[in-house]
């Protein structure tokens, strides 16, 4: 049962966020530790530390301090995708982010610019410019919808 599984998987640590992916539950605990729990074997594997948020697809894309990293589901190959960036989303092999300059996420004109790149950090493209803070992205069908505060 799911209640028993959650009790076993996190040793009573509070879970901040989680995602189901195939036979795995990937979760972030209250200490910013990223863990993969294999449902069939009921075994946990610590993947990374200092993870503030994450998205799961063929790889895990995560915010690690002021950089965005990709992590293989087996925990190997932690690779920096973008430094000085704030992760906004991951969909269909594309990473969506805001660039940071000296801790600021607005550009010199006071605007927020959402960029995308591929999972390797290549192919930087401007997706949207907003006067309002961009909170994240959502996927609706095959379209990306940008969520910003008004």
PDB file of C-alpha atoms in Angstrom:
ATOM      1  CA  UNK A   1       0.000   0.000   0.000  1.00  0.00           C
ATOM      2  CA  UNK A   2       1.164   3.538  -0.698  1.00  0.00           C
ATOM      3  CA  UNK A   3       1.084   4.594   2.968  1.00  0.00           C
ATOM      4  CA  UNK A   4       3.403   1.744   3.927  1.00  0.00           C
ATOM      5  CA  UNK A   5       5.654   2.493   0.989  1.00  0.00           C
ATOM      6  CA  UNK A   6       6.014   6.151   1.942  1.00  0.00           C
ATOM      7  CA  UNK A   7       6.759   5.178   5.549  1.00  0.00           C
ATOM      8  CA  UNK A   8       9.511   2.834   4.372  1.00  0.00           C
ATOM      9  CA  UNK A   9      11.002   5.075   1.749  1.00  0.00           C
ATOM     10  CA  UNK A  10      11.888   8.172   3.714  1.00  0.00           C
ATOM     11  CA  UNK A  11      12.688   7.097   7.288  1.00  0.00           C
ATOM     12  CA  UNK A  12      10.220   9.676   8.610  1.00  0.00           C
ATOM     13  CA  UNK A  13      11.922  12.610   6.864  1.00  0.00           C
ATOM     14  CA  UNK A  14       9.497  15.188   5.542  1.00  0.00           C
ATOM     15  CA  UNK A  15       9.178  15.071   1.762  1.00  0.00           C
ATOM     16  CA  UNK A  16       9.192  18.497   0.059  1.00  0.00           C
ATOM     17  CA  UNK A  17       8.415  17.222  -3.426  1.00  0.00           C
ATOM     18  CA  UNK A  18       8.262  13.958  -5.320  1.00  0.00           C
ATOM     19  CA  UNK A  19       7.732  12.522  -8.775  1.00  0.00           C
ATOM     20  CA  UNK A  20       6.742   9.073  -9.985  1.00  0.00           C
ATOM     21  CA  UNK A  21       8.710   7.788 -12.949  1.00  0.00           C
ATOM     22  CA  UNK A  22       8.185   4.180 -14.025  1.00  0.00           C
ATOM     23  CA  UNK A  23       9.118   1.964 -11.078  1.00  0.00           C
ATOM     24  CA  UNK A  24      10.746   4.831  -9.185  1.00  0.00           C
ATOM     25  CA  UNK A  25       9.694   7.512  -6.768  1.00  0.00           C
ATOM     26  CA  UNK A  26      12.177  10.372  -6.847  1.00  0.00           C
ATOM     27  CA  UNK A  27      11.857  12.736  -3.915  1.00  0.00           C
ATOM     28  CA  UNK A  28      13.475  15.697  -2.242  1.00  0.00           C
ATOM     29  CA  UNK A  29      13.496  15.641   1.561  1.00  0.00           C
ATOM     30  CA  UNK A  30      13.514  18.489   4.072  1.00  0.00           C
ATOM     31  CA  UNK A  31      17.319  18.494   4.050  1.00  0.00           C
ATOM     32  CA  UNK A  32      17.471  19.061   0.254  1.00  0.00           C
ATOM     33  CA  UNK A  33      18.641  15.494  -0.337  1.00  0.00           C
ATOM     34  CA  UNK A  34      17.484  13.925  -3.609  1.00  0.00           C
ATOM     35  CA  UNK A  35      16.611  10.233  -3.310  1.00  0.00           C
ATOM     36  CA  UNK A  36      15.422   7.583  -5.775  1.00  0.00           C
ATOM     37  CA  UNK A  37      13.241   4.830  -4.310  1.00  0.00           C
ATOM     38  CA  UNK A  38      12.864   1.647  -6.376  1.00  0.00           C
ATOM     39  CA  UNK A  39       9.307   0.407  -5.803  1.00  0.00           C
ATOM     40  CA  UNK A  40       9.853  -3.250  -6.728  1.00  0.00           C
ATOM     41  CA  UNK A  41      12.817  -3.819  -4.423  1.00  0.00           C
ATOM     42  CA  UNK A  42      11.820  -1.208  -1.829  1.00  0.00           C
ATOM     43  CA  UNK A  43      15.347   0.212  -1.843  1.00  0.00           C
ATOM     44  CA  UNK A  44      16.484   3.825  -1.691  1.00  0.00           C
ATOM     45  CA  UNK A  45      19.481   5.385  -3.370  1.00  0.00           C
ATOM     46  CA  UNK A  46      20.706   8.851  -2.422  1.00  0.00           C
ATOM     47  CA  UNK A  47      21.385  10.694  -5.669  1.00  0.00           C
ATOM     48  CA  UNK A  48      22.523  14.202  -4.711  1.00  0.00           C
ATOM     49  CA  UNK A  49      22.623  16.824  -1.986  1.00  0.00           C
ATOM     50  CA  UNK A  50      21.726  20.523  -1.901  1.00  0.00           C
ATOM     51  CA  UNK A  51      18.887  20.066  -4.405  1.00  0.00           C
ATOM     52  CA  UNK A  52      16.218  22.770  -4.179  1.00  0.00           C
ATOM     53  CA  UNK A  53      13.890  21.551  -6.951  1.00  0.00           C
ATOM     54  CA  UNK A  54      13.900  18.944  -9.687  1.00  0.00           C
ATOM     55  CA  UNK A  55      12.101  17.550 -12.720  1.00  0.00           C
ATOM     56  CA  UNK A  56      12.204  13.940 -13.939  1.00  0.00           C
ATOM     57  CA  UNK A  57      12.316  12.663 -17.507  1.00  0.00           C
ATOM     58  CA  UNK A  58      14.883  10.446 -19.166  1.00  0.00           C
ATOM     59  CA  UNK A  59      17.252  12.147 -16.723  1.00  0.00           C
ATOM     60  CA  UNK A  60      16.690  14.191 -13.596  1.00  0.00           C
ATOM     61  CA  UNK A  61      17.206  17.929 -14.039  1.00  0.00           C
ATOM     62  CA  UNK A  62      17.763  19.733 -10.736  1.00  0.00           C
ATOM     63  CA  UNK A  63      18.561  23.070  -9.137  1.00  0.00           C
ATOM     64  CA  UNK A  64      21.804  22.691  -7.165  1.00  0.00           C
ATOM     65  CA  UNK A  65      22.599  26.006  -5.496  1.00  0.00           C
ATOM     66  CA  UNK A  66      23.067  28.511  -8.312  1.00  0.00           C
ATOM     67  CA  UNK A  67      23.522  25.915 -11.053  1.00  0.00           C
ATOM     68  CA  UNK A  68      21.330  23.473 -12.963  1.00  0.00           C
ATOM     69  CA  UNK A  69      22.549  19.886 -13.182  1.00  0.00           C
ATOM     70  CA  UNK A  70      21.458  16.684 -14.877  1.00  0.00           C
ATOM     71  CA  UNK A  71      21.597  13.415 -12.951  1.00  0.00           C
ATOM     72  CA  UNK A  72      21.208   9.946 -14.431  1.00  0.00           C
ATOM     73  CA  UNK A  73      18.497   7.856 -12.764  1.00  0.00           C
ATOM     74  CA  UNK A  74      21.197   5.494 -11.467  1.00  0.00           C
ATOM     75  CA  UNK A  75      22.848   8.427  -9.656  1.00  0.00           C
ATOM     76  CA  UNK A  76      25.906   8.537 -11.895  1.00  0.00           C
ATOM     77  CA  UNK A  77      26.996  11.299 -14.241  1.00  0.00           C
ATOM     78  CA  UNK A  78      26.036  14.467 -12.397  1.00  0.00           C
ATOM     79  CA  UNK A  79      26.737  17.100 -15.048  1.00  0.00           C
ATOM     80  CA  UNK A  80      26.402  20.881 -14.820  1.00  0.00           C
ATOM     81  CA  UNK A  81      24.049  22.153 -17.523  1.00  0.00           C
ATOM     82  CA  UNK A  82      24.033  25.871 -16.685  1.00  0.00           C
ATOM     83  CA  UNK A  83      25.799  27.918 -14.022  1.00  0.00           C
ATOM     84  CA  UNK A  84      24.260  31.075 -12.542  1.00  0.00           C
ATOM     85  CA  UNK A  85      20.788  29.967 -13.556  1.00  0.00           C
ATOM     86  CA  UNK A  86      17.418  29.344 -11.921  1.00  0.00           C
ATOM     87  CA  UNK A  87      15.559  26.225 -13.110  1.00  0.00           C
ATOM     88  CA  UNK A  88      11.990  26.847 -14.258  1.00  0.00           C
ATOM     89  CA  UNK A  89      11.129  23.521 -15.905  1.00  0.00           C
ATOM     90  CA  UNK A  90      12.113  20.559 -18.029  1.00  0.00           C
ATOM     91  CA  UNK A  91      10.065  19.115 -20.849  1.00  0.00           C
ATOM     92  CA  UNK A  92      10.795  16.991 -23.905  1.00  0.00           C
ATOM     93  CA  UNK A  93      14.576  17.274 -23.570  1.00  0.00           C
ATOM     94  CA  UNK A  94      14.512  21.063 -23.105  1.00  0.00           C
ATOM     95  CA  UNK A  95      15.590  22.827 -19.911  1.00  0.00           C
ATOM     96  CA  UNK A  96      13.865  26.148 -19.125  1.00  0.00           C
ATOM     97  CA  UNK A  97      15.675  28.668 -16.931  1.00  0.00           C
ATOM     98  CA  UNK A  98      16.311  32.277 -15.926  1.00  0.00           C
ATOM     99  CA  UNK A  99      19.870  33.564 -15.969  1.00  0.00           C
ATOM    100  CA  UNK A 100      21.268  35.113 -12.785  1.00  0.00           C
ATOM    101  CA  UNK A 101      23.734  37.982 -12.706  1.00  0.00           C
ATOM    102  CA  UNK A 102      25.182  38.737  -9.254  1.00  0.00           C
ATOM    103  CA  UNK A 103      22.164  37.013  -7.696  1.00  0.00           C
ATOM    104  CA  UNK A 104      19.639  39.019  -9.739  1.00  0.00           C
ATOM    105  CA  UNK A 105      17.332  37.313 -12.231  1.00  0.00           C
ATOM    106  CA  UNK A 106      16.204  40.478 -14.028  1.00  0.00           C
ATOM    107  CA  UNK A 107      18.101  41.796 -17.010  1.00  0.00           C
ATOM    108  CA  UNK A 108      19.537  45.328 -17.184  1.00  0.00           C
ATOM    109  CA  UNK A 109      16.121  46.617 -18.348  1.00  0.00           C
ATOM    110  CA  UNK A 110      14.339  45.142 -15.325  1.00  0.00           C
ATOM    111  CA  UNK A 111      12.745  42.291 -17.298  1.00  0.00           C
ATOM    112  CA  UNK A 112      12.668  38.565 -16.710  1.00  0.00           C
ATOM    113  CA  UNK A 113      13.856  36.496 -19.654  1.00  0.00           C
ATOM    114  CA  UNK A 114      13.065  32.796 -19.897  1.00  0.00           C
ATOM    115  CA  UNK A 115      15.594  30.779 -21.884  1.00  0.00           C
ATOM    116  CA  UNK A 116      15.740  27.162 -22.988  1.00  0.00           C
ATOM    117  CA  UNK A 117      18.576  24.848 -23.896  1.00  0.00           C
ATOM    118  CA  UNK A 118      18.933  21.131 -24.515  1.00  0.00           C
ATOM    119  CA  UNK A 119      19.829  18.652 -21.759  1.00  0.00           C
ATOM    120  CA  UNK A 120      23.533  19.173 -22.535  1.00  0.00           C
ATOM    121  CA  UNK A 121      23.333  22.954 -22.091  1.00  0.00           C
ATOM    122  CA  UNK A 122      23.599  23.690 -25.839  1.00  0.00           C
ATOM    123  CA  UNK A 123      21.335  25.725 -28.096  1.00  0.00           C
ATOM    124  CA  UNK A 124      20.383  28.669 -25.870  1.00  0.00           C
ATOM    125  CA  UNK A 125      17.103  30.209 -27.061  1.00  0.00           C
ATOM    126  CA  UNK A 126      15.035  33.087 -25.708  1.00  0.00           C
ATOM    127  CA  UNK A 127      11.527  31.765 -25.003  1.00  0.00           C
ATOM    128  CA  UNK A 128       9.760  34.735 -23.428  1.00  0.00           C
ATOM    129  CA  UNK A 129      10.385  38.155 -21.892  1.00  0.00           C
ATOM    130  CA  UNK A 130       8.157  39.353 -19.066  1.00  0.00           C
ATOM    131  CA  UNK A 131       7.873  42.383 -16.821  1.00  0.00           C
ATOM    132  CA  UNK A 132       6.474  40.042 -14.159  1.00  0.00           C
ATOM    133  CA  UNK A 133       8.371  37.372 -12.222  1.00  0.00           C
ATOM    134  CA  UNK A 134       8.265  34.043 -14.072  1.00  0.00           C
ATOM    135  CA  UNK A 135       7.264  31.245 -11.677  1.00  0.00           C
ATOM    136  CA  UNK A 136       7.555  28.266 -13.980  1.00  0.00           C
ATOM    137  CA  UNK A 137       6.311  26.542 -17.108  1.00  0.00           C
ATOM    138  CA  UNK A 138       3.501  24.127 -17.788  1.00  0.00           C
ATOM    139  CA  UNK A 139       3.039  21.756 -20.679  1.00  0.00           C
ATOM    140  CA  UNK A 140      -0.361  21.807 -22.346  1.00  0.00           C
ATOM    141  CA  UNK A 141      -0.449  19.331 -25.195  1.00  0.00           C
ATOM    142  CA  UNK A 142       2.669  20.128 -27.170  1.00  0.00           C
ATOM    143  CA  UNK A 143       2.781  23.787 -26.082  1.00  0.00           C
ATOM    144  CA  UNK A 144       4.759  25.410 -23.281  1.00  0.00           C
ATOM    145  CA  UNK A 145       2.763  27.875 -21.162  1.00  0.00           C
ATOM    146  CA  UNK A 146       4.739  30.344 -19.062  1.00  0.00           C
ATOM    147  CA  UNK A 147       3.342  31.122 -15.604  1.00  0.00           C
ATOM    148  CA  UNK A 148       4.211  34.589 -14.305  1.00  0.00           C
ATOM    149  CA  UNK A 149       3.055  36.684 -11.369  1.00  0.00           C
ATOM    150  CA  UNK A 150       0.901  39.658 -12.215  1.00  0.00           C
TER     151      UNK A 150
END
